mmCIF file of C-alpha atoms and ligand atoms in Angstrom:
data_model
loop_
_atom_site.group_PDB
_atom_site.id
_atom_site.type_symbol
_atom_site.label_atom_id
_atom_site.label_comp_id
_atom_site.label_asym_id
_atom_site.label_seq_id
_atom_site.Cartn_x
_atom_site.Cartn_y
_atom_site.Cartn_z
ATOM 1 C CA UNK L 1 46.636 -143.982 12.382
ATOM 2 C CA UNK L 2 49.234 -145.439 10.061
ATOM 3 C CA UNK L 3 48.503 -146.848 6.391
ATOM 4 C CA UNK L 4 51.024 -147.664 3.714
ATOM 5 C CA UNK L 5 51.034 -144.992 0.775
ATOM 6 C CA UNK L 6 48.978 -145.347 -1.994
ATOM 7 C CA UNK L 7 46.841 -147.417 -0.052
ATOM 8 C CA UNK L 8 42.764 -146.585 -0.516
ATOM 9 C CA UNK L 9 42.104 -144.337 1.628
ATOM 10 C CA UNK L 10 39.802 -146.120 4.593
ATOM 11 C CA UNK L 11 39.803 -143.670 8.182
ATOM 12 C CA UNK L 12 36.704 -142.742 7.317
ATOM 13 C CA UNK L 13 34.073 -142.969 4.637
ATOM 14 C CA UNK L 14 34.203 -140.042 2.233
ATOM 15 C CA UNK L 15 32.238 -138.941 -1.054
ATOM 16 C CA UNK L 16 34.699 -140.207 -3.393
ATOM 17 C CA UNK L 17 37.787 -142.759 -3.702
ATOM 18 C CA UNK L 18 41.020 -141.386 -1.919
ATOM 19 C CA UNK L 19 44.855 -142.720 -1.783
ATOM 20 C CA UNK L 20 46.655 -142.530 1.570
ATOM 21 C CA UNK L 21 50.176 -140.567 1.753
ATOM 22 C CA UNK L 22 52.383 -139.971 4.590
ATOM 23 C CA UNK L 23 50.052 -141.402 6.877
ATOM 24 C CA UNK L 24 53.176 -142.830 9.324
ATOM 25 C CA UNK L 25 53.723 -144.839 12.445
ATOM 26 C CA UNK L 26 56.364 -147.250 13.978
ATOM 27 C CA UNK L 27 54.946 -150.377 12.190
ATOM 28 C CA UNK L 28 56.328 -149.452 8.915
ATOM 29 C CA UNK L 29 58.187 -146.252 10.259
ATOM 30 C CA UNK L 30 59.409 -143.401 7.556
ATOM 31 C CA UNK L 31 57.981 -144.982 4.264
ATOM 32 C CA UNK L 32 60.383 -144.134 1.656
ATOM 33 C CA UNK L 33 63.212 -142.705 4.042
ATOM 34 C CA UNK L 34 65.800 -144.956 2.022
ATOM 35 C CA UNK L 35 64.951 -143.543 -1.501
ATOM 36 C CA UNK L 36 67.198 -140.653 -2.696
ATOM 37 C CA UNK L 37 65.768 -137.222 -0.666
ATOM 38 C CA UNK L 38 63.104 -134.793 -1.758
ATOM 39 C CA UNK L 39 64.032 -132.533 -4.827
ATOM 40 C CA UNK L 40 63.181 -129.055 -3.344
ATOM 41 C CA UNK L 41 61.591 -128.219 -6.255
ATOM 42 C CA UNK L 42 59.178 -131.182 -5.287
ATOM 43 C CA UNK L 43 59.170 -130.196 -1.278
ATOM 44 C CA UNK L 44 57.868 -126.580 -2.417
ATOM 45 C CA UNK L 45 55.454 -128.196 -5.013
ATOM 46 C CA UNK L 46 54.076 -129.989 -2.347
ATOM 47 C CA UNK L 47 54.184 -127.387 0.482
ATOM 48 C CA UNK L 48 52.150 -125.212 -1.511
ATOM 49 C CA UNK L 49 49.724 -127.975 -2.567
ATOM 50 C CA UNK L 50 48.749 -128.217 0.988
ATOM 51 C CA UNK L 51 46.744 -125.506 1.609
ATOM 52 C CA UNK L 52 43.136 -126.181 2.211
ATOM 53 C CA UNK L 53 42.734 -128.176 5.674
ATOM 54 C CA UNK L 54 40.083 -130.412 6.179
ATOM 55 C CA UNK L 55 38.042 -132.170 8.560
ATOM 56 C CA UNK L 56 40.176 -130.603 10.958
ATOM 57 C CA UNK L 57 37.904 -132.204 13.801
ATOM 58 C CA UNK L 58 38.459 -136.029 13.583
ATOM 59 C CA UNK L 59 41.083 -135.798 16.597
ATOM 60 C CA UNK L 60 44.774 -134.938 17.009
ATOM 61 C CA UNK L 61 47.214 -137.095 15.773
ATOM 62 C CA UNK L 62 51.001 -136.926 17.405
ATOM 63 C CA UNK L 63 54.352 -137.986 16.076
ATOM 64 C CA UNK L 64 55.449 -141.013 16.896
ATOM 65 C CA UNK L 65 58.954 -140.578 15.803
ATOM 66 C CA UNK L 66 59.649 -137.409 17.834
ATOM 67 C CA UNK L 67 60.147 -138.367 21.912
ATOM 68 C CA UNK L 68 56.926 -138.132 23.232
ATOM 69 C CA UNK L 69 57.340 -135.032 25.794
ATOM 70 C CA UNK L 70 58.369 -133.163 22.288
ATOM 71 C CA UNK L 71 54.059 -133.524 21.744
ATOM 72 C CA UNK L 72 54.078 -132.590 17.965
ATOM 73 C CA UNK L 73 50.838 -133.356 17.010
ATOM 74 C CA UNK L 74 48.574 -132.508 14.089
ATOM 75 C CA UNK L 75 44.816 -131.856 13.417
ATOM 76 C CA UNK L 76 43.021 -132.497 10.045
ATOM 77 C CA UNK L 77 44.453 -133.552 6.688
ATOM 78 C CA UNK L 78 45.246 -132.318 3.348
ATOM 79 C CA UNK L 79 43.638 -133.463 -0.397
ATOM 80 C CA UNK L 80 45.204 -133.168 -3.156
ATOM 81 C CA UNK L 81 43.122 -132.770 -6.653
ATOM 82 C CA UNK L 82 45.623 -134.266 -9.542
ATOM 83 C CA UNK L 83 45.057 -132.794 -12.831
ATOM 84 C CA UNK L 84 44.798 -136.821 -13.728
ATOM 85 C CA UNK L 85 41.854 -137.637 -11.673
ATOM 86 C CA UNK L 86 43.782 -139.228 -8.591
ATOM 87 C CA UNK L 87 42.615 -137.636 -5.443
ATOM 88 C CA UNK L 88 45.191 -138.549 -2.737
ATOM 89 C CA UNK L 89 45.098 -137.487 1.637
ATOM 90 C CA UNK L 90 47.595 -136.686 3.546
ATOM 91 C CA UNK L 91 47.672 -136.024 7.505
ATOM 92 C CA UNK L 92 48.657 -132.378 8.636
ATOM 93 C CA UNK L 93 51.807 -133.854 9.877
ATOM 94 C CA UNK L 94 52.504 -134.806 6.583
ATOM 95 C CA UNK L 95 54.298 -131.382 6.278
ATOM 96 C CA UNK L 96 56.536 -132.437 9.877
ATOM 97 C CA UNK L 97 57.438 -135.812 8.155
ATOM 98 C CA UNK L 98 59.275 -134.326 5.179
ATOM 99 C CA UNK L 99 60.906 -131.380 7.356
ATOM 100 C CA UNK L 100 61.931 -133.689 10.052
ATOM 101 C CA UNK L 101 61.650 -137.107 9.014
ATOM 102 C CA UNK L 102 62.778 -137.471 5.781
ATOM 103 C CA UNK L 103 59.395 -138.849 4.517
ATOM 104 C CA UNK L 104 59.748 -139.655 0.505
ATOM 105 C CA UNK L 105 56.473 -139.385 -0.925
ATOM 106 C CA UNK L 106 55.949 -141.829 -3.774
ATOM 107 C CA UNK L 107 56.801 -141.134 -7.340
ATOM 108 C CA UNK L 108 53.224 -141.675 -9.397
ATOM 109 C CA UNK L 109 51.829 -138.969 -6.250
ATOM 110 C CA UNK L 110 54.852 -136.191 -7.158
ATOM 111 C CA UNK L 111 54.601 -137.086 -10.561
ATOM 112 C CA UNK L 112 50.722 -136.545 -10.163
ATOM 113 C CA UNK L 113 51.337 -133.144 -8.646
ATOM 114 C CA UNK L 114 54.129 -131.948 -10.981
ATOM 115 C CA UNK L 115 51.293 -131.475 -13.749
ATOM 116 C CA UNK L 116 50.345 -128.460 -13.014
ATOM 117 C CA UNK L 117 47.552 -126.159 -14.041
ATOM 118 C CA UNK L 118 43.586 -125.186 -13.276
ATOM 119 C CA UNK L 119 41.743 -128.089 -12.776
ATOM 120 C CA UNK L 120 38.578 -128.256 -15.038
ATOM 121 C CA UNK L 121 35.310 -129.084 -13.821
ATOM 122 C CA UNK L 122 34.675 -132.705 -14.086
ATOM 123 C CA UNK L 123 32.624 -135.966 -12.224
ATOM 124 C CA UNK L 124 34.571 -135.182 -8.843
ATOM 125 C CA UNK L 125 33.834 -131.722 -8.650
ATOM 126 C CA UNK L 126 29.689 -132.517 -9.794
ATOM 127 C CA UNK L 127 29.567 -134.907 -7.199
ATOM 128 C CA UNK L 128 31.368 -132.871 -4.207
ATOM 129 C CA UNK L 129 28.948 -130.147 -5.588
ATOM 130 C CA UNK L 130 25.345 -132.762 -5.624
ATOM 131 C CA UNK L 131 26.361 -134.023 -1.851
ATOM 132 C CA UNK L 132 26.832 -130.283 -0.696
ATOM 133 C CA UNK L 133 23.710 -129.342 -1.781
ATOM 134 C CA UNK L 134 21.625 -132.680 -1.215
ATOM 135 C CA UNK L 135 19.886 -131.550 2.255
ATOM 136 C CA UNK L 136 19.649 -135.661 2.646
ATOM 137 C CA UNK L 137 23.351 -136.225 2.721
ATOM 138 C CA UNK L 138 25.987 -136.624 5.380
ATOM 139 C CA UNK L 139 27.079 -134.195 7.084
ATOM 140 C CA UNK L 140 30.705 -134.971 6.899
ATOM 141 C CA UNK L 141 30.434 -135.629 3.493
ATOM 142 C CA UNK L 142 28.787 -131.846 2.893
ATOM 143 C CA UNK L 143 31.583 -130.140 5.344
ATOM 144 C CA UNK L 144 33.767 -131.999 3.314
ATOM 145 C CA UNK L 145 32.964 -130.273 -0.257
ATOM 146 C CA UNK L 146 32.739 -126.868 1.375
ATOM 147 C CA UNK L 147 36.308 -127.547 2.162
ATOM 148 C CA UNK L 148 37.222 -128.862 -1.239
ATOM 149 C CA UNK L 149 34.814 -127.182 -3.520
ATOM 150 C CA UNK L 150 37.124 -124.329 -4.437
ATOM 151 C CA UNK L 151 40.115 -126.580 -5.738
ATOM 152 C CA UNK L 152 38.280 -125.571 -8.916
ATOM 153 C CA UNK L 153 37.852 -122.076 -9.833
ATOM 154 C CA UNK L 154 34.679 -122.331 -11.416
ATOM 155 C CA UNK L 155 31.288 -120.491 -10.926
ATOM 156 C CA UNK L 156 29.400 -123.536 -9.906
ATOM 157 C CA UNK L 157 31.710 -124.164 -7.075
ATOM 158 C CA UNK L 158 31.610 -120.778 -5.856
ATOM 159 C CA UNK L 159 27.730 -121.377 -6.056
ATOM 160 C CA UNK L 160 27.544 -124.291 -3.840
ATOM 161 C CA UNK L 161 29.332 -122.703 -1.361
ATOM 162 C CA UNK L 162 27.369 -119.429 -1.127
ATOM 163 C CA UNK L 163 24.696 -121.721 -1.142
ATOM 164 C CA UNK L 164 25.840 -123.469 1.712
ATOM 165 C CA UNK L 165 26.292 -120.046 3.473
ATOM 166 C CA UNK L 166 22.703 -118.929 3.119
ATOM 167 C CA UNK L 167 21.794 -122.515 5.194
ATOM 168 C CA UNK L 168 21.440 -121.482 8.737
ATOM 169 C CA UNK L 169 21.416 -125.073 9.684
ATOM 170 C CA UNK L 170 25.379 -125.264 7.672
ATOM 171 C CA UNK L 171 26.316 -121.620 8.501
ATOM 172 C CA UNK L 172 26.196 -123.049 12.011
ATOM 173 C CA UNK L 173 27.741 -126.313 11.881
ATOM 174 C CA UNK L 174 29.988 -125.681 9.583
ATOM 175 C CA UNK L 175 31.017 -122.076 9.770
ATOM 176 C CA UNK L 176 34.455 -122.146 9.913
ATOM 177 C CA UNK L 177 34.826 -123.944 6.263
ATOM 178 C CA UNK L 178 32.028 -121.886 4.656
ATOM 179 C CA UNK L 179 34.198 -118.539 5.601
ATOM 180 C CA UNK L 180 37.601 -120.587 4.780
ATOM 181 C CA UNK L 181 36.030 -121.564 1.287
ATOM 182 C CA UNK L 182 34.717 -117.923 0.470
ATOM 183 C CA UNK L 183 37.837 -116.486 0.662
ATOM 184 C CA UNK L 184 39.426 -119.258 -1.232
ATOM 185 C CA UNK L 185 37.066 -118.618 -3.865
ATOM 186 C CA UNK L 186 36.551 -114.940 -3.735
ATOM 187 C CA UNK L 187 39.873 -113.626 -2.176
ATOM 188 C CA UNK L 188 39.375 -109.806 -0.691
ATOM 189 C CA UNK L 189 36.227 -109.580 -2.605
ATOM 190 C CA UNK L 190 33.345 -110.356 0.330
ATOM 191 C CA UNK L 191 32.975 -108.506 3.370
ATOM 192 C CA UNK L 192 32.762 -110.188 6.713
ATOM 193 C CA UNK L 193 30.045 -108.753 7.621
ATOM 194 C CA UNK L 194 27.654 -110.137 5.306
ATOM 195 C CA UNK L 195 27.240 -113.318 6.447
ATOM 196 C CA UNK L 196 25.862 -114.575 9.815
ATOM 197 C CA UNK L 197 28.811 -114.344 12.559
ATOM 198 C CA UNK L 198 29.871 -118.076 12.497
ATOM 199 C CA UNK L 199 30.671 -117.450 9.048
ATOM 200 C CA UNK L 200 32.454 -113.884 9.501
ATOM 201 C CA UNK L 201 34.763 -115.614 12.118
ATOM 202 C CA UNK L 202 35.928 -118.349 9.514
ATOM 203 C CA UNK L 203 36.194 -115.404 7.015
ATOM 204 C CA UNK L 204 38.941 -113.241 9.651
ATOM 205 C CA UNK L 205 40.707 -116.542 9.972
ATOM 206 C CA UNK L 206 41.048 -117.316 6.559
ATOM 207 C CA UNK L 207 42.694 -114.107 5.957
ATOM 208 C CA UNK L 208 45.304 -114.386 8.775
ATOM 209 C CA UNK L 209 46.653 -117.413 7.423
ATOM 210 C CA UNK L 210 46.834 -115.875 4.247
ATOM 211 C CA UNK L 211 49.181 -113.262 5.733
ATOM 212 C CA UNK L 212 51.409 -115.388 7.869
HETATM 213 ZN ZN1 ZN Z 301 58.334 -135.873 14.514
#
């Protein structure tokens, strides 16, 4: 998979317009590599933008700059919520590019990310929160706000997703991300053993990678 930055996002259909970053490959090789290096101000900003994984099950991608026996591969891809409205995805390995790589991101995406601040609740949060709880939509598409939902720290997205964990049809499919997205939302302040066991499981991970 390898798209130019800033590029509409296209790998798969998704409820609302993305931009591609750091999606590389040996057509175009390291986009940006001969622009002046990260800031690490910026390579922080964006390390700790990347946080909430999602649809970690399309496949694994590998690096195609490392030799191949090295197999550094990632799973899943990052979203990033601007405060502007821009919603932009990035591959896993996105994080492997700018350690390794010396992947640039562009300027209008660090720019985007520099304006920092709680993100209010506005048309991409309603409709992440309609398609979660629309029984009619895709399934992807639902898994997909779970996942994203609690970029905003508001009551209505913390809603939706306890909705979404009181669905026995979700809680199984898409256990993982309910528990992920609770403790995103509610921190230390749900117990495990509350919710049905796919959910519980999703929960303990959560909370590992919050220690590491
Ligand atoms: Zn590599």
């Amino acid at each position: 998979m390898e798209y130019l930055d800033l590029s509409p996002y296209e790998y798969r259909s998704f409820p609302l317009p993305l931009r591609n970053v750091g999606w590389l490959g040996t057509e175009w090789g390291v986009q940006g590599v001969d622009l002046p290096p990260l800031a690490a101000a910026d390579l922080q900003l964006l390390r700790s933008a990347s946080r909430l994984l999602g649809s970690v099950t399309l496949g694994t991608h590998r690096c195609e700059f490392c030799p191949e026996d090295a197999a550094v591969t990632g799973n899943g891809e990052y979203r990033y919520y601007l405060l502007n409205g821009d919603v932009y995805c990035a591959p896993e390995m996105v994080l492997h590019y700018l350690g390794d790589h010396g992947y640039r991101p562009p300027d209008v995406f660090l720019q985007g990310l520099r304006e920092t601040g709680e993100l209010e609740w506005d048309d991409r949060a309603e409709r992440l929160r309609k398609v979660l709880l629309d029984p009619e939509a895709d399934l992807g598409f639902r898994c997909a706000a779970v996942v994203d939902l609690p970029n905003w720290r508001d009551a209505r997205a913390l809603d939706a997703v306890q909705f979404a964990a009181h669905d026995e049809e979700l809680a199984v499919i898409m256990g993982v991300e309910i528990g992920q997205s609770l403790v995103a939302c509610l921190g230390d302040d749900l117990r495990a053993e509350d919710y049905p066991s796919t959910i519980g499981y999703g929960i303990d991970h959560a909370r590992r990678l919050r220690r590491e």
